[in-house]
Tab-separated table of N, CA and C in Angstrom:
chain	number	residue	atom	x	y	z
A	14	MET	N	131.241	91.244	31.919
A	14	MET	CA	131.866	91.509	32.657
A	14	MET	C	133.310	91.478	33.482
A	15	SER	N	133.739	92.258	33.586
A	15	SER	CA	134.866	92.227	33.671
A	15	SER	C	135.249	91.251	35.691
A	16	THR	N	136.170	91.136	35.868
A	16	THR	CA	136.786	90.292	37.078
A	16	THR	C	137.430	91.161	38.626
A	17	ILE	N	136.844	92.696	37.957
A	17	ILE	CA	137.155	93.381	39.198
A	17	ILE	C	136.541	94.074	39.339
A	18	VAL	N	135.021	94.436	38.777
A	18	VAL	CA	133.353	94.874	38.223
A	18	VAL	C	132.767	93.378	38.866
A	19	ILE	N	133.183	92.619	39.128
A	19	ILE	CA	132.636	91.535	39.956
A	19	ILE	C	132.941	91.434	41.192
A	20	ALA	N	134.915	91.741	41.813
A	20	ALA	CA	135.171	91.982	42.485
A	20	ALA	C	135.157	92.548	43.377
A	21	CYS	N	134.445	94.173	42.789
A	21	CYS	CA	133.909	95.400	43.737
A	21	CYS	C	132.630	95.099	43.934
A	22	ALA	N	132.051	94.445	42.868
A	22	ALA	CA	130.538	94.784	43.085
A	22	ALA	C	129.981	93.358	44.527
A	23	LEU	N	130.848	92.494	44.999
A	23	LEU	CA	130.989	91.412	46.098
A	23	LEU	C	131.368	91.889	46.780
A	24	GLY	N	133.146	93.381	47.248
A	24	GLY	CA	133.105	93.365	47.961
A	24	GLY	C	132.103	93.876	48.835
A	25	ILE	N	130.959	95.305	47.745
A	25	ILE	CA	130.329	96.330	47.974
A	25	ILE	C	129.158	95.423	48.450
A	26	ILE	N	129.102	94.083	47.796
A	26	ILE	CA	128.237	93.623	48.887
A	26	ILE	C	128.449	92.704	50.884
A	27	VAL	N	129.493	92.175	50.113
A	27	VAL	CA	130.543	92.117	51.183
A	27	VAL	C	130.211	93.371	53.134
A	28	LEU	N	130.635	94.408	52.817
A	28	LEU	CA	130.401	95.402	53.121
A	28	LEU	C	129.058	95.669	53.275
A	29	LEU	N	127.923	96.191	52.432
A	29	LEU	CA	126.748	95.886	52.934
A	29	LEU	C	126.209	95.248	53.933
A	30	ALA	N	126.232	93.213	53.616
A	30	ALA	CA	126.520	92.172	54.570
A	30	ALA	C	127.037	92.980	55.381
A	31	ALA	N	128.381	93.497	56.580
A	31	ALA	CA	128.797	93.497	57.530
A	31	ALA	C	127.679	94.363	58.192
A	32	ILE	N	127.354	95.729	57.273
A	32	ILE	CA	127.306	96.670	58.064
A	32	ILE	C	126.072	96.506	58.852
A	33	ALA	N	124.926	95.068	58.099
A	33	ALA	CA	123.478	94.580	58.746
A	33	ALA	C	123.813	94.086	59.663
A	34	ALA	N	125.014	93.712	59.586
A	34	ALA	CA	124.970	91.988	61.165
A	34	ALA	C	125.525	93.377	62.077
A	35	TYR	N	126.251	93.794	61.822
A	35	TYR	CA	126.756	94.733	62.397
A	35	TYR	C	124.398	96.078	63.861
A	36	TYR	N	124.163	96.820	62.823
A	36	TYR	CA	123.314	96.796	63.387
A	36	TYR	C	121.712	96.221	63.904
A	37	VAL	N	122.226	94.551	63.242
A	37	VAL	CA	120.916	93.615	63.602
A	37	VAL	C	121.695	93.221	65.203
A	38	GLY	N	123.396	93.295	65.171
A	38	GLY	CA	123.903	92.742	66.406
A	38	GLY	C	123.620	93.756	67.136
A	39	LYS	N	123.451	95.489	67.358
A	39	LYS	CA	122.975	96.566	67.944
A	39	LYS	C	121.787	96.582	68.109
A	40	LEU	N	121.059	95.995	67.562
A	40	LEU	CA	119.231	95.984	67.879
A	40	LEU	C	118.818	94.955	68.981
A	41	TYR	N	119.448	93.606	69.189
A	41	TYR	CA	119.350	92.463	69.338
A	41	TYR	C	119.918	93.245	70.514
A	42	PHE	N	121.299	93.886	70.871
A	42	PHE	CA	121.554	94.301	72.064
A	42	PHE	C	121.081	95.273	72.991
A	43	LEU	N	120.188	96.167	72.319
A	43	LEU	CA	119.455	97.598	72.745
A	43	LEU	C	118.252	96.316	73.253
A	44	ASN	N	117.438	95.729	72.416
A	44	ASN	CA	116.110	94.912	72.978
A	44	ASN	C	116.359	94.659	73.984
A	45	LYS	N	117.382	93.319	73.889
A	45	LYS	CA	117.558	92.833	75.364
A	45	LYS	C	118.050	93.354	76.562
A	46	LYS	N	118.704	94.686	76.362
A	46	LYS	CA	118.640	95.448	77.023
A	46	LYS	C	117.475	95.795	77.590
A	47	GLN	N	116.470	96.346	77.012
A	47	GLN	CA	115.196	96.918	77.173
A	47	GLN	C	114.722	96.001	77.922
A	48	ARG	N	113.964	94.346	77.672
A	48	ARG	CA	113.575	93.645	77.855
A	48	ARG	C	114.177	93.579	79.829
A	49	LYS	N	115.690	93.920	80.239
A	49	LYS	CA	115.987	94.007	81.075
A	49	LYS	C	115.061	94.506	82.339
A	50	SER	N	115.696	95.420	81.412
A	50	SER	CA	114.734	96.556	82.133
A	50	SER	C	113.389	97.271	82.332
A	51	GLN	N	112.850	95.899	81.606
A	51	GLN	CA	111.480	96.196	81.727
A	51	GLN	C	110.651	94.902	82.711
A	52	GLN	N	112.355	93.998	82.511
A	52	GLN	CA	111.562	92.833	83.658
A	52	GLN	C	111.414	93.605	85.097
A	53	LYS	N	113.343	94.245	85.784
A	53	LYS	CA	113.518	94.116	86.726
A	53	LYS	C	111.906	95.701	86.670
A	54	HIS	N	111.565	96.013	86.006
A	54	HIS	CA	111.180	97.690	86.578
A	54	HIS	C	109.695	96.468	86.780
A	55	LYS	N	108.967	95.714	86.639
A	55	LYS	CA	107.414	94.456	86.735
A	55	LYS	C	108.168	93.964	87.920
A	56	ALA	N	109.099	93.618	88.364
A	56	ALA	CA	109.366	92.871	89.141
A	56	ALA	C	109.379	93.418	90.243
A	57	HIS	N	109.908	94.806	90.223
A	57	HIS	CA	109.689	96.087	91.788
A	57	HIS	C	108.427	96.461	91.481
A	58	SER	N	107.589	96.897	90.521
A	58	SER	CA	106.367	97.122	90.672
A	58	SER	C	105.746	95.566	91.376
A	59	GLU	N	105.286	94.297	91.465
A	59	GLU	CA	105.375	93.327	91.997
A	59	GLU	C	105.806	93.469	93.103
A	60	ALA	N	106.650	93.770	93.631
A	60	ALA	CA	107.388	93.507	94.972
A	60	ALA	C	106.435	94.476	96.171
A	61	LYS	N	105.868	96.001	94.964
A	61	LYS	CA	105.193	96.884	96.009
A	61	LYS	C	103.953	96.505	96.069
A	62	ILE	N	103.553	95.621	94.433
A	62	ILE	CA	101.593	94.937	95.396
A	62	ILE	C	102.271	93.733	96.177
A	63	LYS	N	102.782	93.293	96.252
A	63	LYS	CA	103.254	92.113	97.825
A	63	LYS	C	103.246	92.901	98.848
A	64	LYS	N	103.716	93.516	99.133
A	64	LYS	CA	103.625	94.834	100.452
A	64	LYS	C	103.108	95.199	100.930
A	65	SER	N	102.159	95.722	99.601
A	65	SER	CA	100.863	96.251	99.613
A	65	SER	C	100.002	95.193	100.300
A	66	VAL	N	99.667	94.138	99.377
A	66	VAL	CA	98.444	93.122	100.055
A	66	VAL	C	99.112	92.456	101.182
A	67	TYR	N	99.859	92.763	101.572
A	67	TYR	CA	101.250	91.689	103.264
A	67	TYR	C	100.586	92.912	104.457
A	68	ILE	N	100.560	94.702	103.955
A	68	ILE	CA	99.775	95.663	105.135
A	68	ILE	C	98.919	95.851	105.261
A	69	LEU	N	98.002	95.201	103.781
A	69	LEU	CA	96.060	94.726	103.994
A	69	LEU	C	95.848	93.740	104.966
A	70	ALA	N	96.219	92.636	104.196
A	70	ALA	CA	96.347	91.536	104.862
A	70	ALA	C	96.551	91.216	106.624
A	71	LYS	N	97.683	92.183	107.416
A	71	LYS	CA	97.896	92.244	108.357
A	71	LYS	C	97.223	93.455	108.854
A	72	SER	N	96.609	94.348	108.976
A	72	SER	CA	95.961	95.183	108.639
A	72	SER	C	93.577	94.211	108.847
A	73	LEU	N	93.756	94.279	108.170
A	73	LEU	CA	92.540	92.876	108.817
A	73	LEU	C	92.564	92.476	109.760
A	74	LEU	N	93.332	91.535	109.794
A	74	LEU	CA	94.096	90.504	110.825
A	74	LEU	C	93.896	91.397	111.945
A	75	ALA	N	94.370	92.534	112.795
A	75	ALA	CA	94.412	92.868	114.059
A	75	ALA	C	93.131	94.175	113.610
A	76	GLU	N	91.870	93.721	112.676
A	76	GLU	CA	91.139	93.794	112.455
A	76	GLU	C	90.800	96.345	112.828
A	77	GLN	N	92.115	96.114	112.194
A	77	GLN	CA	92.146	98.098	112.029
A	77	GLN	C	92.149	97.775	110.517
A	78	VAL	N	90.897	97.320	109.481
A	78	VAL	CA	90.614	97.635	108.256
A	78	VAL	C	89.008	96.736	107.717
A	79	PRO	N	88.376	96.521	107.801
A	79	PRO	CA	86.743	95.924	106.974
A	79	PRO	C	87.337	95.185	106.217
A	80	LEU	N	86.176	93.782	106.587
A	80	LEU	CA	86.585	93.251	104.787
A	80	LEU	C	86.707	93.437	103.549
A	81	ALA	N	85.042	93.629	103.356
A	81	ALA	CA	85.182	94.734	102.919
A	81	ALA	C	86.200	95.214	101.771
A	82	GLU	N	86.482	96.020	102.623
A	82	GLU	CA	87.898	97.552	102.038
A	82	GLU	C	88.677	96.656	101.841
A	83	ALA	N	89.006	95.528	102.572
A	83	ALA	CA	90.205	95.264	102.331
A	83	ALA	C	90.136	93.819	101.254
A	84	ALA	N	89.325	93.790	101.081
A	84	ALA	CA	88.382	92.571	99.438
A	84	ALA	C	88.556	92.842	97.891
A	85	LEU	N	88.576	94.800	98.535
A	85	LEU	CA	87.960	95.277	97.267
A	85	LEU	C	89.585	96.082	96.746
A	86	ARG	N	90.226	96.204	97.652
A	86	ARG	CA	91.783	96.487	97.790
A	86	ARG	C	92.392	95.652	97.138
A	87	ILE	N	92.724	94.286	97.707
A	87	ILE	CA	93.612	93.527	97.580
A	87	ILE	C	92.388	93.163	96.314
A	88	SER	N	92.093	92.111	95.655
A	88	SER	CA	91.053	92.008	94.710
A	88	SER	C	92.329	93.574	93.451
A	89	ALA	N	92.358	94.380	93.410
A	89	ALA	CA	92.483	95.556	92.517
A	89	ALA	C	93.394	95.054	91.849
A	90	LEU	N	94.251	94.829	93.688
A	90	LEU	CA	95.907	95.407	93.351
A	90	LEU	C	96.916	94.024	92.724
A	91	VAL	N	95.753	92.301	92.575
A	91	VAL	CA	96.207	91.113	92.426
A	91	VAL	C	96.461	91.071	90.796
A	92	GLU	N	94.854	92.221	90.124
A	92	GLU	CA	94.697	91.765	88.753
A	92	GLU	C	95.431	91.266	88.402
A	93	GLY	N	96.366	91.938	88.188
A	93	GLY	CA	97.591	92.052	87.067
A	93	GLY	C	98.699	91.045	87.363
A	94	LEU	N	98.581	90.131	88.648
A	94	LEU	CA	100.138	90.003	89.091
A	94	LEU	C	99.510	88.754	88.624
A	95	ASP	N	100.799	87.641	88.370
A	95	ASP	CA	100.776	87.044	87.700
A	95	ASP	C	101.015	85.241	89.278
A	96	ILE	N	99.668	85.077	90.021
A	96	ILE	CA	99.401	83.817	90.850
A	96	ILE	C	100.020	82.866	90.040
A	97	GLU	N	101.008	82.368	91.473
A	97	GLU	CA	101.025	80.744	91.115
A	97	GLU	C	100.130	80.108	91.449
A	98	GLU	N	99.688	79.317	90.695
A	98	GLU	CA	98.496	77.974	91.126
A	98	GLU	C	98.291	77.456	92.055
A	99	ASP	N	99.510	77.316	93.427
A	99	ASP	CA	99.302	76.954	93.962
A	99	ASP	C	98.530	78.050	95.624
A	100	ASP	N	99.063	79.020	95.023
A	100	ASP	CA	98.705	80.288	96.122
A	100	ASP	C	97.343	81.304	95.509
A	101	LEU	N	96.666	80.635	94.992
A	101	LEU	CA	94.804	81.206	94.275
A	101	LEU	C	94.347	81.324	95.045
A	102	TRP	N	94.243	79.874	96.020
A	102	TRP	CA	93.173	80.400	96.995
A	102	TRP	C	94.229	80.440	98.332
A	103	LEU	N	94.981	82.168	98.116
A	103	LEU	CA	95.079	82.970	99.073
A	103	LEU	C	94.424	84.353	98.695
A	104	TYR	N	93.073	83.776	97.241
A	104	TYR	CA	93.355	85.423	96.689
A	104	TYR	C	91.350	85.188	96.577
A	105	VAL	N	91.239	84.149	96.722
A	105	VAL	CA	89.678	83.595	95.675
A	105	VAL	C	88.682	84.048	96.817
A	106	SER	N	88.947	83.952	98.273
A	106	SER	CA	87.504	84.564	98.511
A	106	SER	C	87.866	86.522	98.435
A	107	PHE	N	88.574	86.534	98.682
A	107	PHE	CA	88.904	88.051	98.913
A	107	PHE	C	88.529	88.722	97.575
A	108	GLN	N	88.799	87.911	95.782
A	108	GLN	CA	87.991	88.174	94.759
A	108	GLN	C	86.519	87.600	94.899
A	109	LYS	N	85.781	86.886	95.784
A	109	LYS	CA	84.103	86.266	95.574
A	109	LYS	C	83.189	88.013	96.492
A	110	LEU	N	84.107	87.726	97.454
A	110	LEU	CA	83.439	88.970	98.130
A	110	LEU	C	84.017	90.585	97.885
A	111	ALA	N	84.713	90.635	96.626
A	111	ALA	CA	84.440	92.203	96.104
A	111	ALA	C	83.459	92.033	94.558
A	112	GLN	N	82.848	90.698	94.428
A	112	GLN	CA	82.828	90.783	93.615
A	112	GLN	C	81.008	90.315	93.858
A	113	GLY	N	81.007	90.490	95.011
A	113	GLY	CA	79.436	90.494	95.939
A	113	GLY	C	78.995	91.765	95.624
A	114	ILE	N	80.224	93.032	96.686
A	114	ILE	CA	79.931	93.981	96.943
A	114	ILE	C	80.036	94.596	95.332
A	115	SER	N	80.088	94.473	94.397
A	115	SER	CA	81.263	95.350	94.053
A	115	SER	C	80.194	96.134	92.410
A	116	HIS	N	78.378	96.036	93.264
A	116	HIS	CA	77.203	96.398	92.529
A	116	HIS	C	77.675	98.167	92.870
A	117	ILE	N	78.125	98.315	94.293
A	117	ILE	CA	77.768	99.211	95.521
A	117	ILE	C	77.827	99.901	94.886
A	118	PRO	N	77.712	101.237	95.069
A	118	PRO	CA	78.716	102.784	94.545
A	118	PRO	C	79.542	102.780	95.782
A	119	ILE	N	80.613	103.525	95.729
A	119	ILE	CA	82.512	104.109	96.656
A	119	ILE	C	81.981	105.529	96.283
A	120	LEU	N	83.297	105.621	97.957
A	120	LEU	CA	83.555	107.113	97.686
A	120	LEU	C	82.477	108.145	96.883
A	121	GLU	N	82.129	109.511	96.188
A	121	GLU	CA	80.863	110.040	95.730
A	121	GLU	C	79.922	109.350	95.527
A	122	GLY	N	80.011	108.674	94.886
A	122	GLY	CA	78.353	107.967	94.530
A	122	GLY	C	78.291	107.095	95.585
A	123	TRP	N	78.682	106.292	96.601
A	123	TRP	CA	78.022	106.068	98.250
A	123	TRP	C	77.239	107.816	98.919
A	124	GLN	N	78.336	108.814	98.888
A	124	GLN	CA	78.082	110.455	99.575
A	124	GLN	C	76.256	110.588	99.196
A	125	LYS	N	76.214	111.105	97.385
A	125	LYS	CA	75.025	110.626	96.747
A	125	LYS	C	74.060	109.956	97.372
A	126	LEU	N	73.660	108.272	97.799
A	126	LEU	CA	72.819	107.441	98.088
A	126	LEU	C	72.233	108.594	99.642
A	127	SER	N	70.743	107.816	99.557
A	127	SER	CA	70.248	108.542	100.773
A	127	SER	C	70.534	107.838	101.804
A	128	LYS	N	69.872	108.076	103.178
A	128	LYS	CA	70.648	106.848	104.607
A	128	LYS	C	69.732	106.041	104.370
A	129	HIS	N	68.867	105.736	103.402
A	129	HIS	CA	68.047	104.205	103.146
A	129	HIS	C	69.052	103.570	102.724
A	130	GLN	N	69.807	104.505	101.118
A	130	GLN	CA	69.771	103.229	100.637
A	130	GLN	C	71.945	103.468	100.634
A	131	ARG	N	71.899	103.577	102.005
A	131	ARG	CA	73.575	103.791	102.678
A	131	ARG	C	73.386	102.100	103.504
A	132	ASP	N	72.389	102.506	104.504
A	132	ASP	CA	71.805	101.265	105.737
A	132	ASP	C	71.215	100.542	104.003
A	133	ALA	N	70.898	99.934	103.236
A	133	ALA	CA	70.114	98.896	102.421
A	133	ALA	C	71.638	97.935	102.008
A	134	TYR	N	72.959	99.064	102.092
A	134	TYR	CA	73.897	98.309	100.647
A	134	TYR	C	74.618	97.772	102.900
A	135	ARG	N	75.149	98.437	103.990
A	135	ARG	CA	75.563	98.219	104.195
A	135	ARG	C	74.557	96.828	105.113
A	136	LEU	N	73.408	96.244	104.266
A	136	LEU	CA	73.254	95.197	105.601
A	136	LEU	C	73.425	94.664	104.856
A	137	GLN	N	73.532	94.226	102.523
A	137	GLN	CA	73.859	93.489	101.869
A	137	GLN	C	75.950	93.283	102.025
A	138	ILE	N	76.657	94.286	102.395
A	138	ILE	CA	78.246	94.734	102.547
A	138	ILE	C	78.081	93.001	103.884
A	139	ALA	N	77.277	93.990	105.444
A	139	ALA	CA	77.610	92.716	106.388
A	139	ALA	C	76.931	91.120	106.073
A	140	GLU	N	76.330	91.453	105.046
A	140	GLU	CA	75.714	89.403	104.347
A	140	GLU	C	77.063	89.113	103.378
A	141	GLN	N	77.157	89.765	102.793
A	141	GLN	CA	78.513	89.716	102.300
A	141	GLN	C	79.893	89.539	102.785
A	142	GLU	N	80.461	90.292	104.347
A	142	GLU	CA	81.107	89.429	104.619
A	142	GLU	C	80.901	88.063	106.093
A	143	GLU	N	79.467	88.311	105.959
A	143	GLU	CA	79.450	86.935	107.264
A	143	GLU	C	79.578	85.710	105.831
A	144	LYS	N	79.347	85.673	104.857
A	144	LYS	CA	79.653	84.274	104.294
A	144	LYS	C	80.909	84.185	103.666
A	145	TYR	N	81.648	85.623	103.710
A	145	TYR	CA	83.200	84.828	103.355
A	145	TYR	C	84.019	85.360	104.169
A	146	LYS	N	83.244	85.941	105.961
A	146	LYS	CA	84.467	85.681	106.359
A	146	LYS	C	85.645	84.458	107.009
A	147	GLU	N	85.022	83.531	107.294
A	147	GLU	CA	85.888	82.548	107.513
A	147	GLU	C	87.196	82.292	106.673
A	148	PHE	N	86.171	82.485	105.313
A	148	PHE	CA	88.221	81.956	103.845
A	148	PHE	C	88.649	83.676	103.945
A	149	ILE	N	88.112	84.756	104.023
A	149	ILE	CA	89.432	85.492	104.490
A	149	ILE	C	90.311	85.649	105.025
A	150	VAL	N	89.552	85.221	106.597
A	150	VAL	CA	90.974	85.384	107.554
A	150	VAL	C	91.648	84.637	107.462
A	151	LYS	N	91.450	82.997	106.612
A	151	LYS	CA	91.501	82.254	106.862
A	151	LYS	C	93.358	82.663	105.675
A	152	ALA	N	92.350	83.173	104.947
A	152	ALA	CA	93.511	83.640	103.317
A	152	ALA	C	94.666	84.780	103.731
A	153	ALA	N	93.822	85.729	104.865
A	153	ALA	CA	94.481	86.503	105.397
A	153	ALA	C	96.468	86.217	106.324
A	154	ALA	N	96.151	85.824	107.830
A	154	ALA	CA	96.344	84.892	107.639
A	154	ALA	C	97.595	84.410	106.745
A	155	GLY	N	97.157	83.128	105.610
A	155	GLY	CA	98.432	83.003	104.886
A	155	GLY	C	99.008	83.896	104.240
A	156	LEU	N	98.405	84.900	104.167
A	156	LEU	CA	98.985	86.338	102.717
A	156	LEU	C	100.525	86.650	103.947
A	157	VAL	N	99.783	87.112	104.823
A	157	VAL	CA	101.116	87.573	106.030
A	157	VAL	C	101.832	86.522	106.746
A	158	GLU	N	101.898	85.196	106.086
A	158	GLU	CA	103.477	84.450	106.347
A	158	GLU	C	103.815	83.969	105.119
A	159	LYS	N	103.302	83.955	103.600
A	159	LYS	CA	103.553	84.079	102.681
A	159	LYS	C	104.299	84.605	102.557
A	160	HIS	N	104.069	86.366	102.823
A	160	HIS	CA	105.270	87.551	102.466
A	160	HIS	C	105.266	88.141	103.602
A	161	ALA	N	105.895	87.275	105.347
A	161	ALA	CA	106.267	87.890	106.100
A	161	ALA	C	108.353	88.264	105.879
A	162	VAL	N	108.151	89.179	106.151
A	162	VAL	CA	109.559	89.780	106.042
A	162	VAL	C	110.549	88.878	106.916
């Protein structure tokens, strides 16, 4: 093989390597931009969730929303949140109450129940609310204090 052929082959290899490096770099920066956008979206979503939790907790303390409803809503809202270990106590009582009444039908299912069934479930809800009331009120006050603007 002549040196010209080897030089051309090396030139082509270097050119292809440069093109590959360009595209790898471009993909890296696109991926970085996409991750940053996703993080921004996640932070925005978490801020909305925290605001909703704050409003629910404040409404609960003002007795504008029942304990059971607040527990169900707050538990559902924070399901996907990354909660700091120090703040877990703020959510446990809501989750316990929500778990305690999770077997009770809601919305259309509730409407389909007989009066006797609804009364029986109301009694169960009241028992569960009483069981966790003290803890939930403390947790709601903690949430309001923590997230107050």
